[in-house]
Amino acid sequence: METNKNIKKTLPVLNMYCAACANSVQKILKRQDGVSDAAVNFATETAQIEYDPNKTDTAKLKEALQSVGYDLNIDEGEHAREEVDAAHEEHYRSLKMKVIGSVVLAVPLVIFAMTPALMHLSYANYVMWVLATPVVLYFGKDFFIRAFKQARHGAFNMDTLVSLSAGTAYLYSVFNTLYPQFWHSRGLHADVYFEAAAVVVAFVLLGKLLEERAKGNTSSALKKLIGLQPKTVTIISESGETSELSVSQVKVSDIILVKPGEKIAVDGIVTDGTSFVDESMITGEPLAVEKKTGDKVFSGTINQRGSFSFRAEKVGSSTLLAQIVKMVQDAQGSKAPVQKLVDKIAGIFVPVVIGIAILSFAVWLIVGTDNAFTHALLAFVTVLVIACPCALGLATPTAIMVGIGKGAENGILIKDAESLETIQRVDTVILDKTGTITEGKPQVVSVKWMNGVSSDLHDILYTIEKSSEHPLAEAIVNYLKGTSKVLSDIHIESLTGQGIEGTFNGIKYLVGNQQLMRSKGIVCSDDMEHWIFERLEDANTVVLFADEVSVMGSIAIADSIKQSSIAAVDQLRDLNIDVYMLTGDNEHTARSIAAQANIQHYKAGLLPADKTEFIKQLQSEGKTVAMVGDGINDSAALAQANVGIAMGQGSDIAIDTAKMTIISNDLTKIPTAIKLSKQTNRTIRQNLFWAFIYNVIAIPVAAGVLYPIDGFLLDPMIAGAAMALSSVSVVSNSIILKYKKL
């Protein structure tokens, strides 16, 4: 199967109730013809599926999951998420009613079972039977239904444990209520465990309710992002009339009116009016930004003062906000490397627990005393009840969800869980210069033309630079704007990493650095060389303009350093991280910028391939490298690095290639991302430790290992409470991560 034919989709999965469920869904999806890969995340309740559309489709995958009791939401559109949210809300309400109903019946049942005066009543067992039946068979029926569906396909999950334990205790109690003489004739008590069966169901339902609520809190950052986009917009027609439309109906080139206090619905360019816009959700900066005709505005930002109109440029899934939301969703649904091991453990957890329960039952029957069967049954039920695969399954993904959400709230977009796990190990950070360390808004500060240069040459230079996406070219275009015009018959060719070439009337013209001119054998006068040297000493970047013979003009361009860059370098060095600056610029400029930014290591005059090779060299020395860049020329280096970090205002290619994006262009977000990674991974380790320790200690105790020592045998009701709390405690520990300072 060719990978480029495949489609990748992240779709919500419904009716998953434990980590083993997620494992089952993943196995089912992977078994389907045409599916090359599938990763199911229990915490986010999503499946990332890669499949061949010629062999299968989402409808077939949905059908495959429905046959086992799960479901796949395959709708794509404005209402798809709303439908999923509505389903979750309905499930939460239903779960809440089941919890209330089961607790209302379980409490008097426990009181009845624990009060000797009531227990000795002749009709006591029948009363408890009446109270327990709705709890087990009505409120807890879903456990049995789902377990049955799973068993038909040879799969086991949390439902299997609950249905086996509660079902066994309930049926045993019903038998003893109807046929007590069976045991009496053998000199044994006909004990009933209605309260255990009911309380187990009630506690598991309560645990699920608390878990659902806690899981909702882990995705609060995503919900905030989604809530930033307004539902409706005001459209201005060609005749000047206004009308209200749904955001989904907005088309490119529509003119939209934004009033004070309103959220901007889509990305666009201001066409009329001025205002101040709160862009803190993008930049992290609290100060509002002035917007006037020609300025860009972004979806989710808030207009503060004046009214203005703008032309829609990007709508629907193309907006910056939509891309941020999708990136966060995909990242939260991805799996950290450590999760793969946990998934394997979760996949065999339930069968192993069932085996331990059966073994405990058998051992108690063999070595037990007069109450051997009673103890055997109690051990069997308690082992099934106390075992908690959910705690294991939730340990990693809940922490990842919170970590990635926290990153998004701080202007750090993380594409996948692996990057969040990896960046904490980074010991070398490589920075591009222009647009990364510097403002990325270079301006022409000085120009020198050779004598006799005509205005036609100005037009040629202007036309050539208009076709370039390089920030230096933009500076030259802005400088020549108004005095030069675009020529239509120039053939343009990019010379990657060196400059650009244009052919006009059969003559080739070059725009680029000194290296380009030397490689082409272009002559530069002594006077021009001296001027260039002086500009370089001032830390200016010099762009040369030449024909096929000689340099005809030189343009000096300066780009100021961001104050945040200096602070970021200092913070990285405090973390014992080596910082390098790699640039295609000349030695003079590179040395000056490195000194101003307190960067000890730098390399100048590098082509894109050189940057990539340098990263490979560092990696061969055992270094874990993060590359930070913003341009197309950085994309290969970003891909090669262990963690590629793109600046938010950089090229789309750089952002697509990178594993992280700094929305605000503030380099201090990099040490923040490293601290976030360390916090998140610390939380994961804590969660896994407690989940493992809980099961390692709880299961043997439930099996009765302490009974020979001090006569302690764990009650199934206590076991049910412990199981519920173990999941909730893991999720709660992840939520605490939200409130830790970075």
GROMACS .gro file of N, CA, C and O in nm, residues 632-689:
model
  232
  632ILE      N    1   1.106   2.920   0.473
  632ILE     CA    2   1.105   2.800   0.389
  632ILE      C    3   1.243   2.735   0.391
  632ILE      O    4   1.256   2.613   0.392
  633ASN      N    5   1.347   2.820   0.394
  633ASN     CA    6   1.484   2.768   0.392
  633ASN      C    7   1.519   2.691   0.519
  633ASN      O    8   1.620   2.622   0.524
  634ASP      N    9   1.437   2.704   0.623
  634ASP     CA   10   1.463   2.633   0.749
  634ASP      C   11   1.392   2.498   0.755
  634ASP      O   12   1.414   2.421   0.850
  635SER      N   13   1.304   2.469   0.660
  635SER     CA   14   1.215   2.354   0.670
  635SER      C   15   1.292   2.221   0.680
  635SER      O   16   1.254   2.133   0.757
  636ALA      N   17   1.402   2.206   0.602
  636ALA     CA   18   1.479   2.081   0.607
  636ALA      C   19   1.545   2.064   0.743
  636ALA      O   20   1.547   1.954   0.800
  637ALA      N   21   1.600   2.173   0.797
  637ALA     CA   22   1.663   2.167   0.929
  637ALA      C   23   1.560   2.139   1.038
  637ALA      O   24   1.587   2.064   1.133
  638LEU      N   25   1.442   2.198   1.027
  638LEU     CA   26   1.334   2.173   1.123
  638LEU      C   27   1.294   2.026   1.123
  638LEU      O   28   1.268   1.967   1.227
  639ALA      N   29   1.290   1.967   1.004
  639ALA     CA   30   1.253   1.826   0.992
  639ALA      C   31   1.362   1.734   1.048
  639ALA      O   32   1.333   1.630   1.106
  640GLN      N   33   1.489   1.773   1.031
  640GLN     CA   34   1.601   1.691   1.076
  640GLN      C   35   1.616   1.693   1.228
  640GLN      O   36   1.654   1.592   1.289
  641ALA      N   37   1.586   1.804   1.292
  641ALA     CA   38   1.604   1.819   1.437
  641ALA      C   39   1.516   1.722   1.514
  641ALA      O   40   1.414   1.676   1.465
  642ASN      N   41   1.559   1.690   1.636
  642ASN     CA   42   1.476   1.605   1.724
  642ASN      C   43   1.342   1.672   1.753
  642ASN      O   44   1.239   1.608   1.760
  643VAL      N   45   1.347   1.805   1.771
  643VAL     CA   46   1.225   1.885   1.786
  643VAL      C   47   1.239   2.009   1.700
  643VAL      O   48   1.328   2.091   1.721
  644GLY      N   49   1.152   2.024   1.600
  644GLY     CA   50   1.151   2.143   1.516
  644GLY      C   51   1.050   2.242   1.573
  644GLY      O   52   0.937   2.207   1.601
  645ILE      N   53   1.093   2.368   1.589
  645ILE     CA   54   1.007   2.472   1.646
  645ILE      C   55   0.996   2.586   1.547
  645ILE      O   56   1.096   2.648   1.510
  646ALA      N   57   0.875   2.615   1.501
  646ALA     CA   58   0.854   2.723   1.404
  646ALA      C   59   0.799   2.846   1.474
  646ALA      O   60   0.724   2.837   1.571
  647MET      N   61   0.837   2.962   1.422
  647MET     CA   62   0.780   3.088   1.471
  647MET      C   63   0.646   3.110   1.401
  647MET      O   64   0.632   3.088   1.281
  648GLY      N   65   0.548   3.154   1.477
  648GLY     CA   66   0.410   3.161   1.429
  648GLY      C   67   0.387   3.248   1.309
  648GLY      O   68   0.293   3.228   1.233
  649GLN      N   69   0.472   3.349   1.288
  649GLN     CA   70   0.455   3.437   1.174
  649GLN      C   71   0.546   3.399   1.058
  649GLN      O   72   0.565   3.477   0.965
  650GLY      N   73   0.600   3.278   1.068
  650GLY     CA   74   0.687   3.229   0.961
  650GLY      C   75   0.608   3.169   0.845
  650GLY      O   76   0.486   3.181   0.835
  651SER      N   77   0.678   3.102   0.755
  651SER     CA   78   0.614   3.044   0.637
  651SER      C   79   0.529   2.923   0.675
  651SER      O   80   0.555   2.855   0.775
  652ASP      N   81   0.429   2.895   0.592
  652ASP     CA   82   0.341   2.780   0.615
  652ASP      C   83   0.419   2.649   0.611
  652ASP      O   84   0.388   2.556   0.686
  653ILE      N   85   0.519   2.644   0.523
  653ILE     CA   86   0.599   2.521   0.510
  653ILE      C   87   0.676   2.494   0.638
  653ILE      O   88   0.683   2.381   0.687
  654ALA      N   89   0.736   2.599   0.693
  654ALA     CA   90   0.810   2.584   0.818
  654ALA      C   91   0.718   2.537   0.930
  654ALA      O   92   0.752   2.447   1.008
  655ILE      N   93   0.600   2.597   0.939
  655ILE     CA   94   0.504   2.561   1.044
  655ILE      C   95   0.455   2.417   1.025
  655ILE      O   96   0.440   2.343   1.122
  656ASP      N   97   0.432   2.377   0.901
  656ASP     CA   98   0.387   2.240   0.873
  656ASP      C   99   0.494   2.138   0.909
  656ASP      O  100   0.464   2.027   0.954
  657THR      N  101   0.619   2.174   0.886
  657THR     CA  102   0.730   2.081   0.910
  657THR      C  103   0.762   2.067   1.059
  657THR      O  104   0.798   1.960   1.105
  658ALA      N  105   0.750   2.176   1.131
  658ALA     CA  106   0.788   2.179   1.273
  658ALA      C  107   0.693   2.097   1.359
  658ALA      O  108   0.578   2.073   1.323
  659LYS      N  109   0.744   2.054   1.475
  659LYS     CA  110   0.664   1.981   1.573
  659LYS      C  111   0.598   2.073   1.674
  659LYS      O  112   0.505   2.035   1.743
  660MET      N  113   0.652   2.194   1.685
  660MET     CA  114   0.595   2.295   1.774
  660MET      C  115   0.590   2.428   1.701
  660MET      O  116   0.671   2.454   1.612
  661THR      N  117   0.496   2.512   1.741
  661THR     CA  118   0.487   2.646   1.685
  661THR      C  119   0.472   2.747   1.798
  661THR      O  120   0.387   2.731   1.886
  662ILE      N  121   0.559   2.848   1.797
  662ILE     CA  122   0.550   2.959   1.893
  662ILE      C  123   0.466   3.068   1.828
  662ILE      O  124   0.512   3.139   1.737
  663ILE      N  125   0.342   3.081   1.870
  663ILE     CA  126   0.248   3.172   1.803
  663ILE      C  127   0.293   3.317   1.813
  663ILE      O  128   0.282   3.394   1.719
  664SER      N  129   0.346   3.355   1.927
  664SER     CA  130   0.377   3.496   1.953
  664SER      C  131   0.513   3.541   1.902
  664SER      O  132   0.548   3.658   1.914
  665ASN      N  133   0.591   3.451   1.844
  665ASN     CA  134   0.727   3.483   1.799
  665ASN      C  135   0.820   3.523   1.913
  665ASN      O  136   0.920   3.589   1.892
  666ASP      N  137   0.785   3.484   2.033
  666ASP     CA  138   0.864   3.516   2.153
  666ASP      C  139   0.950   3.395   2.189
  666ASP      O  140   0.899   3.291   2.230
  667LEU      N  141   1.082   3.411   2.177
  667LEU     CA  142   1.173   3.299   2.202
  667LEU      C  143   1.174   3.251   2.346
  667LEU      O  144   1.216   3.139   2.375
  668THR      N  145   1.128   3.335   2.441
  668THR     CA  146   1.123   3.290   2.580
  668THR      C  147   1.022   3.176   2.598
  668THR      O  148   1.022   3.110   2.702
  669LYS      N  149   0.937   3.155   2.498
  669LYS     CA  150   0.843   3.044   2.504
  669LYS      C  151   0.915   2.908   2.492
  669LYS      O  152   0.858   2.805   2.530
  670ILE      N  153   1.038   2.908   2.440
  670ILE     CA  154   1.111   2.782   2.426
  670ILE      C  155   1.152   2.727   2.562
  670ILE      O  156   1.123   2.610   2.592
  671PRO      N  157   1.219   2.806   2.650
  671PRO     CA  158   1.244   2.753   2.785
  671PRO      C  159   1.114   2.722   2.858
  671PRO      O  160   1.109   2.628   2.939
  672THR      N  161   1.007   2.797   2.829
  672THR     CA  162   0.876   2.767   2.889
  672THR      C  163   0.828   2.629   2.844
  672THR      O  164   0.777   2.551   2.924
  673ALA      N  165   0.845   2.599   2.714
  673ALA     CA  166   0.805   2.469   2.659
  673ALA      C  167   0.885   2.355   2.724
  673ALA      O  168   0.831   2.247   2.751
  674ILE      N  169   1.013   2.380   2.748
  674ILE     CA  170   1.098   2.279   2.812
  674ILE      C  171   1.051   2.253   2.955
  674ILE      O  172   1.041   2.138   2.999
  675LYS      N  173   1.020   2.361   3.028
  675LYS     CA  174   0.969   2.346   3.165
  675LYS      C  175   0.834   2.273   3.165
  675LYS      O  176   0.809   2.189   3.251
  676LEU      N  177   0.748   2.306   3.068
  676LEU     CA  178   0.618   2.239   3.056
  676LEU      C  179   0.637   2.090   3.030
  676LEU      O  180   0.567   2.007   3.089
  677SER      N  181   0.732   2.057   2.943
  677SER     CA  182   0.761   1.917   2.913
  677SER      C  183   0.806   1.843   3.039
  677SER      O  184   0.760   1.731   3.066
  678LYS      N  185   0.892   1.906   3.117
  678LYS     CA  186   0.941   1.843   3.240
  678LYS      C  187   0.827   1.822   3.340
  678LYS      O  188   0.816   1.717   3.403
  679GLN      N  189   0.740   1.923   3.353
  679GLN     CA  190   0.625   1.911   3.443
  679GLN      C  191   0.531   1.799   3.399
  679GLN      O  192   0.486   1.718   3.480
  680THR      N  193   0.504   1.795   3.267
  680THR     CA  194   0.411   1.695   3.214
  680THR      C  195   0.466   1.554   3.232
  680THR      O  196   0.394   1.463   3.275
  681ASN      N  197   0.593   1.537   3.200
  681ASN     CA  198   0.654   1.404   3.213
  681ASN      C  199   0.666   1.361   3.359
  681ASN      O  200   0.654   1.241   3.389
  682ARG      N  201   0.688   1.457   3.447
  682ARG     CA  202   0.689   1.427   3.591
  682ARG      C  203   0.551   1.379   3.635
  682ARG      O  204   0.539   1.282   3.711
  683THR      N  205   0.447   1.443   3.586
  683THR     CA  206   0.310   1.404   3.618
  683THR      C  207   0.279   1.265   3.564
  683THR      O  208   0.215   1.183   3.632
  684ILE      N  209   0.325   1.236   3.442
  684ILE     CA  210   0.305   1.103   3.383
  684ILE      C  211   0.370   0.996   3.470
  684ILE      O  212   0.309   0.892   3.500
  685ARG      N  213   0.494   1.021   3.511
  685ARG     CA  214   0.566   0.924   3.594
  685ARG      C  215   0.494   0.903   3.727
  685ARG      O  216   0.481   0.790   3.775
  686GLN      N  217   0.445   1.012   3.787
  686GLN     CA  218   0.369   1.001   3.912
  686GLN      C  219   0.243   0.918   3.892
  686GLN      O  220   0.212   0.828   3.971
  687ASN      N  221   0.170   0.948   3.783
  687ASN     CA  222   0.046   0.876   3.754
  687ASN      C  223   0.071   0.726   3.734
  687ASN      O  224  -0.001   0.642   3.789
  688LEU      N  225   0.172   0.695   3.654
  688LEU     CA  226   0.203   0.554   3.627
  688LEU      C  227   0.249   0.483   3.753
  688LEU      O  228   0.211   0.368   3.778
  689PHE      N  229   0.329   0.553   3.835
  689PHE     CA  230   0.376   0.492   3.959
  689PHE      C  231   0.258   0.454   4.048
  689PHE      O  232   0.250   0.340   4.094
   0.00000   0.00000   0.00000
